[in-house]
XYZ file of C-alpha atoms in Angstrom:
650
model
C 24.182 -45.014 14.451
C 25.145 -43.182 17.805
C 23.653 -39.694 18.766
C 26.661 -38.312 18.537
C 27.133 -39.641 15.128
C 23.966 -38.264 13.951
C 24.757 -35.130 15.456
C 28.000 -34.531 13.880
C 26.152 -35.202 10.512
C 23.612 -32.567 11.336
C 26.476 -29.852 12.511
C 28.970 -30.171 9.660
C 31.634 -31.793 12.246
C 33.234 -32.866 9.230
C 33.984 -29.608 7.837
C 35.004 -28.457 11.200
C 37.329 -31.553 11.915
C 39.439 -30.667 9.034
C 39.680 -26.925 9.576
C 42.390 -26.737 12.738
C 45.151 -29.012 11.496
C 44.872 -27.096 8.075
C 45.187 -23.866 10.047
C 47.950 -25.212 12.059
C 49.685 -26.478 8.682
C 49.618 -29.902 10.037
C 48.516 -32.999 8.768
C 45.431 -34.617 10.597
C 46.276 -36.884 13.350
C 44.636 -40.420 13.887
C 42.485 -40.276 16.842
C 42.553 -42.498 19.974
C 39.721 -44.967 20.237
C 36.603 -43.257 21.549
C 37.541 -39.820 20.787
C 35.299 -40.121 17.649
C 32.097 -39.422 19.651
C 33.613 -36.520 21.894
C 34.901 -35.092 18.607
C 31.526 -35.232 16.955
C 29.829 -33.729 20.082
C 32.298 -30.674 20.028
C 32.061 -30.109 16.624
C 28.352 -30.071 16.237
C 28.039 -27.957 19.246
C 30.480 -25.452 17.696
C 28.788 -25.537 14.473
C 25.037 -24.698 15.925
C 26.654 -21.850 17.971
C 28.508 -20.672 14.542
C 24.957 -21.038 12.728
C 23.013 -19.080 15.537
C 25.776 -16.408 15.810
C 25.790 -15.925 12.029
C 21.983 -15.623 12.344
C 21.698 -13.153 15.266
C 24.238 -11.092 13.652
C 21.973 -11.305 10.062
C 18.862 -10.057 11.944
C 20.559 -7.555 13.911
C 21.732 -6.042 10.484
C 18.182 -6.577 9.140
C 16.662 -4.802 12.022
C 19.158 -1.996 11.760
C 18.563 -1.396 8.080
C 14.776 -1.559 8.220
C 14.209 0.315 11.401
C 16.986 3.190 10.375
C 18.206 3.595 14.089
C 20.645 1.676 16.009
C 19.186 2.486 19.487
C 15.873 1.223 18.291
C 17.470 -2.193 16.966
C 19.240 -2.667 20.562
C 15.882 -2.033 22.055
C 14.260 -4.770 19.757
C 16.925 -7.350 21.280
C 17.172 -6.249 24.754
C 13.442 -6.329 25.697
C 12.064 -9.583 26.348
C 8.737 -9.339 25.345
C 9.793 -8.853 21.779
C 10.439 -12.018 19.476
C 14.117 -10.851 18.643
C 15.633 -14.382 19.727
C 12.887 -16.344 18.114
C 13.676 -14.901 14.711
C 17.271 -15.418 15.262
C 16.117 -19.169 15.496
C 13.952 -18.966 12.581
C 17.074 -17.801 10.342
C 19.319 -20.170 12.070
C 16.528 -23.046 10.893
C 16.298 -21.660 7.357
C 20.139 -21.753 6.738
C 19.743 -25.393 7.817
C 16.950 -25.991 5.754
C 18.621 -24.400 2.617
C 22.065 -26.163 3.758
C 20.314 -29.386 3.108
C 18.790 -28.222 -0.121
C 21.834 -26.946 -1.688
C 23.997 -29.594 -0.421
C 26.871 -27.641 0.781
C 27.876 -26.465 4.314
C 26.455 -22.909 5.081
C 25.826 -22.006 1.335
C 22.440 -21.049 2.461
C 23.682 -17.751 3.877
C 24.793 -16.401 0.602
C 21.026 -16.769 -0.578
C 19.108 -15.687 2.619
C 21.237 -12.633 3.355
C 21.069 -10.992 0.455
C 17.495 -11.490 0.004
C 16.533 -10.816 3.733
C 19.036 -7.437 3.512
C 17.748 -6.012 0.051
C 13.982 -6.476 1.826
C 14.793 -4.450 4.793
C 16.244 -1.642 2.688
C 13.384 -1.509 0.131
C 11.357 -1.609 3.595
C 13.124 1.412 5.161
C 12.731 3.172 1.988
C 8.997 2.718 1.783
C 8.803 3.920 5.486
C 10.679 6.902 4.634
C 8.356 8.097 1.525
C 5.111 6.503 2.231
C 5.009 5.896 5.932
C 3.983 2.251 5.728
C 5.962 -0.558 6.111
C 6.853 -3.145 3.268
C 4.111 -5.772 2.666
C 4.033 -8.733 0.820
C 1.510 -7.368 -1.596
C 3.528 -5.064 -2.667
C 5.642 -7.034 -4.812
C 2.383 -7.531 -6.897
C 3.188 -3.705 -8.335
C 7.000 -3.861 -8.267
C 7.452 -3.081 -11.843
C 5.605 0.421 -10.817
C 8.705 1.251 -8.479
C 11.102 0.825 -11.410
C 8.772 3.255 -13.762
C 8.998 6.051 -10.866
C 12.680 5.662 -10.473
C 13.496 8.719 -12.891
C 11.346 10.726 -10.153
C 13.430 9.566 -7.323
C 16.710 9.706 -9.156
C 15.669 13.529 -9.599
C 15.102 14.410 -5.912
C 17.962 12.286 -4.510
C 20.810 11.840 -7.346
C 23.665 11.495 -5.111
C 22.067 8.450 -3.468
C 20.505 7.397 -6.523
C 24.379 7.302 -7.875
C 25.240 5.443 -4.479
C 22.933 2.948 -5.043
C 23.527 1.870 -8.507
C 27.408 1.405 -7.447
C 26.550 -0.641 -3.854
C 24.233 -2.700 -6.470
C 26.944 -3.442 -8.729
C 29.546 -4.086 -6.157
C 27.401 -6.140 -4.499
C 26.602 -8.389 -7.436
C 30.081 -8.642 -8.050
C 30.803 -9.347 -4.523
C 28.113 -12.250 -4.489
C 29.427 -13.838 -7.578
C 32.904 -14.001 -6.094
C 31.725 -15.436 -2.521
C 29.362 -17.819 -4.135
C 32.124 -19.494 -6.266
C 34.712 -19.335 -3.583
C 32.698 -20.502 -0.730
C 31.065 -23.093 -2.882
C 34.358 -24.550 -3.913
C 35.586 -24.477 -0.220
C 32.457 -25.393 1.666
C 32.364 -29.292 2.724
C 30.019 -31.256 0.527
C 26.887 -32.849 2.634
C 26.489 -36.481 2.676
C 23.100 -37.552 1.768
C 22.822 -38.402 5.668
C 23.828 -35.429 6.686
C 21.187 -33.407 4.351
C 18.681 -35.810 5.514
C 19.298 -34.975 9.275
C 18.927 -31.205 8.496
C 15.735 -31.864 6.535
C 14.417 -33.862 9.489
C 15.043 -31.311 12.029
C 14.405 -27.733 10.177
C 11.255 -28.759 7.691
C 8.926 -29.629 10.934
C 10.125 -26.628 12.902
C 9.754 -24.487 9.668
C 6.172 -25.600 9.018
C 5.427 -25.227 12.704
C 6.459 -21.562 12.258
C 4.373 -21.204 9.324
C 1.292 -22.246 10.897
C 1.606 -19.520 13.401
C 1.631 -16.840 10.970
C -2.091 -17.174 10.354
C -3.107 -14.193 12.332
C -6.677 -14.490 12.296
C -6.555 -17.667 14.377
C -5.412 -17.951 17.999
C -2.026 -19.788 18.295
C -0.872 -20.798 21.871
C 2.562 -21.267 20.602
C 2.522 -17.674 19.025
C 1.626 -16.365 22.435
C 4.176 -17.844 24.530
C 6.862 -16.918 21.998
C 5.853 -12.946 22.447
C 4.535 -12.761 18.541
C 1.468 -10.679 19.104
C -0.065 -9.795 15.429
C -1.380 -6.166 15.525
C -2.796 -5.804 12.202
C -4.871 -2.620 13.031
C -1.298 -0.766 13.841
C 1.229 -2.262 11.220
C 3.909 0.381 12.473
C 3.757 -1.197 15.927
C 3.499 -4.572 14.500
C 6.946 -4.146 12.753
C 8.293 -2.378 15.546
C 7.431 -5.199 18.104
C 7.507 -8.156 16.136
C 10.709 -7.249 14.212
C 10.791 -6.917 10.373
C 10.921 -10.640 9.382
C 8.201 -11.730 11.489
C 5.710 -9.189 10.820
C 6.500 -9.372 6.922
C 5.293 -13.024 7.222
C 2.159 -12.271 9.585
C 1.248 -10.280 6.496
C 1.662 -12.986 3.690
C -1.892 -14.627 4.909
C -3.635 -11.128 4.379
C -4.936 -12.465 0.787
C -7.040 -14.677 2.398
C -10.274 -12.697 3.487
C -12.720 -14.110 6.016
C -16.262 -13.425 6.099
C -17.471 -11.345 8.699
C -19.730 -12.803 11.565
C -23.174 -13.123 10.660
C -22.471 -13.934 6.603
C -25.520 -15.960 5.782
C -28.551 -15.648 3.987
C -30.852 -14.963 6.435
C -29.000 -12.034 7.596
C -28.270 -10.476 3.881
C -31.930 -11.188 2.937
C -32.829 -8.956 5.999
C -30.326 -5.922 4.734
C -32.522 -3.511 2.433
C -31.454 -1.289 -0.034
C -33.289 2.285 -0.216
C -36.967 3.029 -0.720
C -36.616 3.525 -4.197
C -35.296 1.704 -6.844
C -33.231 3.491 -9.957
C -34.493 6.716 -11.188
C -32.809 8.846 -13.646
C -33.929 12.415 -14.710
C -35.578 13.206 -18.139
C -32.335 14.711 -19.311
C -29.400 12.169 -18.416
C -26.456 14.537 -17.181
C -23.024 14.080 -18.243
C -20.764 13.437 -15.574
C -16.939 13.913 -15.318
C -14.844 13.004 -11.844
C -10.895 14.256 -11.807
C -9.061 12.806 -9.181
C -6.394 14.998 -8.652
C -2.781 13.560 -7.835
C -1.751 14.982 -4.383
C -3.964 17.948 -4.417
C -3.955 19.709 -1.250
C -3.844 23.015 0.121
C -0.296 24.198 0.652
C -1.110 27.223 2.697
C -1.662 24.841 5.627
C 2.147 24.499 6.129
C 2.912 26.584 9.057
C 5.243 29.524 8.312
C 5.006 29.691 4.796
C 3.220 32.023 2.329
C 2.378 32.071 -1.303
C 1.417 34.455 -3.890
C -0.768 34.320 -5.496
C -3.125 31.788 -3.666
C -2.525 28.415 -5.439
C -5.952 27.334 -5.569
C -8.457 30.438 -5.788
C -10.886 28.320 -7.534
C -11.289 25.480 -5.442
C -11.188 27.765 -2.554
C -14.139 29.615 -3.707
C -16.456 26.604 -4.677
C -15.072 23.888 -2.313
C -17.844 21.765 -1.020
C -15.977 19.819 1.903
C -13.141 17.581 2.242
C -12.268 13.774 1.254
C -10.932 12.152 4.403
C -8.498 9.988 2.602
C -7.516 6.483 3.925
C -4.192 6.881 2.717
C -1.142 9.506 2.751
C 1.408 10.370 0.570
C 0.431 7.558 -2.057
C -1.613 4.186 -2.562
C -3.704 6.241 -4.879
C -5.388 2.975 -6.240
C -6.831 2.660 -2.607
C -8.685 5.798 -2.446
C -9.948 5.485 -6.234
C -11.093 1.942 -5.363
C -13.683 3.906 -2.702
C -14.555 6.740 -5.047
C -15.761 4.368 -7.713
C -17.352 1.587 -5.932
C -18.911 3.034 -2.595
C -16.877 0.209 -0.778
C -14.696 0.839 2.019
C -10.753 -0.155 2.374
C -11.938 -0.322 6.247
C -13.227 -3.879 5.627
C -10.210 -4.967 4.002
C -6.828 -6.615 5.478
C -4.437 -3.786 6.366
C -1.743 -3.268 3.839
C -3.765 -4.713 0.846
C -4.757 -3.083 -2.441
C -8.165 -4.241 -3.788
C -7.044 -3.333 -7.242
C -3.893 -5.909 -6.976
C -5.634 -8.550 -4.890
C -9.001 -8.531 -4.985
C -10.835 -7.106 -8.255
C -10.671 -10.543 -10.341
C -13.989 -10.361 -12.005
C -16.981 -7.668 -12.709
C -17.744 -5.613 -9.692
C -20.423 -2.868 -9.114
C -19.242 0.552 -9.654
C -20.275 3.972 -10.830
C -18.696 3.137 -14.402
C -21.365 -0.292 -14.559
C -24.110 1.534 -13.196
C -23.761 4.201 -15.899
C -22.875 1.734 -18.719
C -26.152 0.086 -17.906
C -28.075 3.408 -18.394
C -26.843 3.928 -21.805
C -23.472 6.017 -21.117
C -20.435 5.757 -22.363
C -17.946 5.304 -19.838
C -14.285 6.241 -20.080
C -11.220 6.148 -17.988
C -8.358 8.358 -18.560
C -5.007 8.449 -17.270
C -1.858 9.494 -18.799
C 0.326 6.959 -17.462
C 1.049 2.989 -18.673
C -2.151 1.153 -18.707
C -0.668 -1.909 -16.031
C 0.055 0.817 -13.439
C -1.972 -0.495 -10.542
C -3.365 -3.120 -12.855
C -5.661 -0.307 -14.043
C -6.161 -2.082 -17.550
C -7.871 -5.186 -15.802
C -9.783 -3.356 -13.205
C -11.142 -0.908 -15.661
C -12.774 -3.565 -17.445
C -13.971 -5.257 -14.317
C -15.994 -2.222 -13.338
C -17.613 -1.617 -16.316
C -15.573 1.178 -18.282
C -15.972 0.845 -22.150
C -12.398 2.045 -22.457
C -9.549 3.220 -20.777
C -7.208 5.762 -22.393
C -4.068 5.114 -20.790
C -0.684 6.859 -22.345
C -0.620 4.049 -24.877
C -3.914 5.189 -26.261
C -3.721 8.757 -25.924
C -2.060 11.204 -28.163
C 1.082 12.614 -27.309
C 0.848 14.521 -23.901
C 2.469 17.618 -23.385
C 4.564 17.453 -20.281
C 5.080 19.909 -17.374
C 8.290 18.989 -15.653
C 8.508 15.218 -16.397
C 5.093 14.062 -16.084
C 1.884 14.721 -18.463
C 0.730 17.754 -17.827
C -3.050 18.857 -16.610
C -3.389 20.968 -19.326
C -3.024 18.073 -21.540
C -5.633 15.888 -19.680
C -8.045 18.729 -19.461
C -7.603 18.913 -23.390
C -8.532 15.268 -23.556
C -11.250 15.326 -21.393
C -12.971 18.240 -23.087
C -12.254 16.280 -26.898
C -13.670 13.130 -25.563
C -16.831 14.939 -24.355
C -17.131 16.767 -27.686
C -16.719 13.736 -29.617
C -19.495 11.866 -27.892
C -23.095 11.985 -28.614
C -24.939 9.899 -26.060
C -24.468 10.742 -22.093
C -21.285 9.911 -20.863
C -19.172 9.387 -17.503
C -15.664 10.221 -17.529
C -13.404 9.376 -14.936
C -9.914 10.872 -15.069
C -6.822 10.502 -12.818
C -4.174 13.345 -12.964
C -0.198 12.904 -13.323
C 1.419 16.048 -13.085
C 0.932 16.435 -9.226
C 2.674 12.848 -8.495
C 5.651 13.340 -6.060
C 8.703 13.644 -5.505
C 8.524 17.309 -5.991
C 12.360 18.039 -6.955
C 13.268 21.735 -6.428
C 12.899 23.657 -9.657
C 10.874 21.184 -11.391
C 9.221 23.469 -13.609
C 12.502 25.555 -14.304
C 11.842 29.074 -15.005
C 8.277 28.543 -15.993
C 6.736 29.369 -12.727
C 4.001 31.439 -11.434
C 4.254 30.770 -7.643
C 6.283 32.593 -5.242
C 6.803 31.195 -1.686
C 8.048 32.489 1.517
C 8.929 29.802 4.182
C 10.889 29.117 7.456
C 12.205 25.926 5.613
C 15.643 25.764 4.004
C 16.286 26.790 0.893
C 16.204 23.628 -0.896
C 12.929 22.686 0.822
C 11.347 25.772 -0.012
C 12.075 24.962 -3.523
C 10.410 21.570 -3.442
C 7.200 23.275 -1.899
C 7.398 25.702 -4.701
C 7.244 22.772 -6.965
C 4.690 21.347 -5.314
C 2.441 24.350 -5.227
C 3.029 25.352 -8.818
C 1.334 22.001 -9.762
C -1.781 22.833 -7.614
C -1.923 25.959 -9.277
C -2.171 24.235 -12.892
C -4.557 21.598 -11.488
C -6.544 24.600 -10.154
C -6.693 26.351 -13.354
C -7.551 23.701 -15.261
C -10.731 22.942 -13.181
C -11.511 26.527 -13.784
C -11.120 25.910 -17.477
C -13.445 22.495 -17.191
C -16.208 24.582 -15.353
C -16.119 27.465 -17.748
C -16.405 24.819 -20.930
C -19.096 23.070 -18.713
C -21.024 26.391 -18.215
C -21.529 27.145 -22.113
C -22.867 23.540 -22.573
C -26.867 23.076 -23.256
C -26.431 19.297 -21.603
C -26.286 19.193 -17.759
C -22.974 18.727 -16.559
C -21.753 17.335 -13.345
C -18.167 17.650 -12.269
C -16.504 16.032 -9.060
C -12.962 17.068 -8.391
C -10.887 15.857 -5.614
C -7.520 15.038 -3.960
C -6.702 11.614 -3.381
C -3.969 12.168 -0.392
C -1.964 14.846 1.331
C 1.750 14.741 -1.065
C 4.871 13.038 0.178
C 6.615 16.365 0.818
C 8.746 14.909 3.310
C 11.145 17.757 4.767
C 8.549 20.206 3.751
C 6.155 19.120 6.737
C 8.917 18.677 9.271
C 11.091 21.727 8.455
C 7.616 23.599 8.660
C 6.561 22.084 11.912
C 3.398 20.489 9.903
C 4.660 17.205 11.248
C 7.028 15.766 13.576
C 8.166 12.984 11.256
C 7.948 12.937 7.543
C 4.813 10.535 7.514
C 2.053 11.162 10.235
C 0.573 8.122 12.425
C -2.126 6.067 11.464
C -3.790 6.172 15.021
C -3.758 9.608 15.775
C -6.758 11.619 17.628
C -9.618 12.691 15.356
C -8.251 16.284 14.910
C -5.100 15.371 13.838
C -6.070 12.705 11.608
C -8.420 15.251 9.730
C -5.652 17.680 9.272
C -3.321 15.113 8.038
C -5.656 13.409 5.692
C -8.526 15.813 4.411
C -8.094 16.676 0.631
C -10.508 19.359 -0.949
C -13.529 18.163 -2.495
C -15.832 19.855 -4.957
C -19.177 18.578 -6.248
C -20.448 21.162 -8.896
C -22.914 21.240 -11.392
C -23.324 23.961 -14.264
C -27.072 24.290 -13.437
C -27.016 24.434 -9.719
C -23.408 25.637 -8.771
C -21.429 23.777 -5.937
C -22.916 21.378 -3.560
C -22.222 23.044 -0.009
C -21.930 21.422 3.492
C -20.700 18.324 2.622
C -18.185 18.203 5.723
C -15.584 15.734 5.715
C -16.407 12.293 4.019
C -14.625 9.325 3.137
C -14.124 8.582 -0.557
C -16.782 5.665 -0.410
C -19.388 8.494 0.074
C -18.254 10.325 -3.037
C -20.821 8.285 -5.274
C -23.882 9.502 -2.989
C -23.027 13.043 -3.547
C -22.522 12.804 -7.176
C -25.505 10.892 -7.785
C -27.596 13.536 -5.512
C -26.112 16.400 -7.431
C -27.046 14.678 -10.656
C -30.661 14.148 -9.369
C -30.261 10.178 -9.715
C -31.449 7.623 -7.072
C -29.848 3.945 -6.761
C -30.771 1.276 -4.254
C -26.773 1.534 -3.115
C -25.497 4.468 -3.755
C -28.298 6.803 -2.755
C -30.151 4.479 -0.600
C -27.962 2.380 1.501
C -25.208 4.704 1.404
C -27.763 7.487 2.050
C -28.417 5.786 5.390
C -24.679 5.313 6.133
C -24.249 9.257 5.164
C -27.329 10.265 7.899
C -25.173 8.371 10.736
C -21.416 8.169 9.669
C -19.467 10.771 7.501
C -15.893 8.879 8.043
C -15.605 4.834 8.029
C -12.187 4.688 8.109
C -9.783 1.568 9.333
C -9.126 3.032 12.596
C -11.800 5.429 13.408
C -15.622 5.945 12.264
C -16.698 9.529 12.742
C -20.592 10.256 12.899
C -23.388 12.114 14.135
C -22.208 11.099 17.804
C -18.650 11.801 17.699
C -15.562 9.708 16.775
C -15.218 5.857 17.592
C -11.194 5.086 17.464
C -10.313 1.358 16.979
C -14.456 0.465 16.364
C -13.295 -2.693 14.761
C -11.830 -4.112 18.034
C -15.327 -3.481 20.024
C -17.227 -6.557 20.892
C -20.461 -4.705 19.530
C -20.483 -3.062 16.270
C -23.073 -0.914 15.055
C -25.518 -2.662 12.922
C -25.399 -0.532 9.835
C -21.446 -0.476 9.854
C -21.763 -4.235 9.894
C -24.300 -4.219 7.236
C -21.943 -2.237 4.970
C -19.312 -4.916 5.719
C -21.699 -7.762 4.791
C -22.785 -6.076 1.436
C -18.870 -5.372 0.544
C -17.932 -8.990 1.424
C -20.779 -10.504 -0.756
C -19.998 -8.166 -3.829
C -16.152 -8.767 -3.496
C -15.758 -12.350 -2.260
C -19.054 -13.677 -1.625
C -22.257 -15.735 -3.151
C -23.384 -12.222 -4.595
C -26.585 -13.087 -3.190
C -27.564 -9.191 -2.429
C -26.230 -7.920 -6.001
C -29.669 -8.279 -7.758
C -31.554 -6.058 -5.112
C -28.773 -3.237 -4.777
C -27.283 -3.399 -8.200
C -30.221 -4.429 -10.425
C -28.892 -3.031 -13.764
C -25.155 -4.875 -13.365
C -24.370 -4.831 -17.282
C -22.309 -7.753 -18.955
C -18.428 -7.491 -19.258
C -16.872 -4.408 -20.716
C -17.284 -3.984 -24.244
C -20.454 -6.142 -25.200
């Protein structure tokens, strides 16, 4: 076989050679001897050019949709240090590869283009609402997006209706195009399909080998693909949507930290004492209040009355949330386990990816001490995989919406009043000491104007537009309800003979969107993740109350990571534990915040600490203990968690 013939087989020469005569309305003429080779080369080059042009248009459109900016998209293609043209080549190879699998010329475009464009659109929406790009792991909880659609529709009904129309038209167009294109496209011979696979498959495998960001790749470096896993916004901005998305695929593989060996693990010591419980075991209630935050921090905005008088008067400190506007499960993970998201791949969700068996937590500790351990959340049990995770964490039972009595709504969602009723009812019906962990729902965004109709207590005056002001009012009304129910819970606890400890905190700032930009609180609808420490504190801190019906509120806690909440809880309860008060006590003596991008301690803030050559041994011990519990040999479990029970329910 000649080289030109092989090139023709690869590049759809037979299809192109028949197009021109048909366009002219003439029969194809027999060609002079020797012209077949030239025709093969010309048609082959034309087909390759066509494939590259189509790929470039597709990549350009994907970037335009994902970025939401024509200027930024043009910049991505113009700057030589960004891998825009590498992405074009990658898409071209994908088209060639799937053409070979489908057996038809250029049919792959009808598969690749809809998927790529849909992912880009979803990615743009996620950035708008949550500030983070789209990660492969997001599709582990795609069902949650569907369940939240009524809230999104309520806030942006015109856009939602447009999306439905576009979706219907797109599906119809896809069906028509597929049938028409497949009927008209050239069927590839086995030889042509083999040539495509022979070229595309090794090249795609080569590209795939470069996507492991944890290992150095000379070729990836030459192609200007620089994994920036510590700053995903810049990762997507610099590498483009498709390559950055691919770079995040291997994040499910968590590598052992440096120094993970038996000798180093054995040298990490727990606290000076083992488990010590007071003579009277206290009851413990933890309420993680959805998006609970102080709205009076919005510039140019005033509220009447104060939306959170209880929390303001009893506030112990602040939670420095690892998230903004969403990703509740990551905050919950830290607060229940005393572990940190800072040591996990950027964009990962432990509840979805890593909790696959029994894991030490406050629930497992209390359960081993004879407590009744209950989780309550008035939403679906599968949400954030809680049904499985709570069992792994040691809860005896999880009262999701499927197992709760009818919950009175406030707006569209189960009210904080109903949740508080359930917390009190479950406590009153329990004779043994109990640990209850409740996650509220009423405060979930988005905050459509007039969410509560005429049943409101808050008035708002703001420099924001009328619609945005009404959205802020909806949020503030929810804060007032949450604050009032905390007071209800404390008043109930004050009347009890038993020692009762209550912890109340917000998981993250709310997704107020234009509420931030129109008041000047933020320049964009979400803040950057690599801001100076002062700005990070303003944009991440939520109120924290640690309170006892015997001693009142804990004071001077400061701003702490959620991973340190177990320490403050057990200190207030008068309980000692090798990890939760022992090891975390040592961490707390040196650091208040252990975040992915910054640690804040007694000597100040250190940004990008994980990229330093020398890491504080205490932080490294923290990381090693967490890896050992989640992924490793569990060599340290007996020393740090000596009373781990069996599976929940046994």
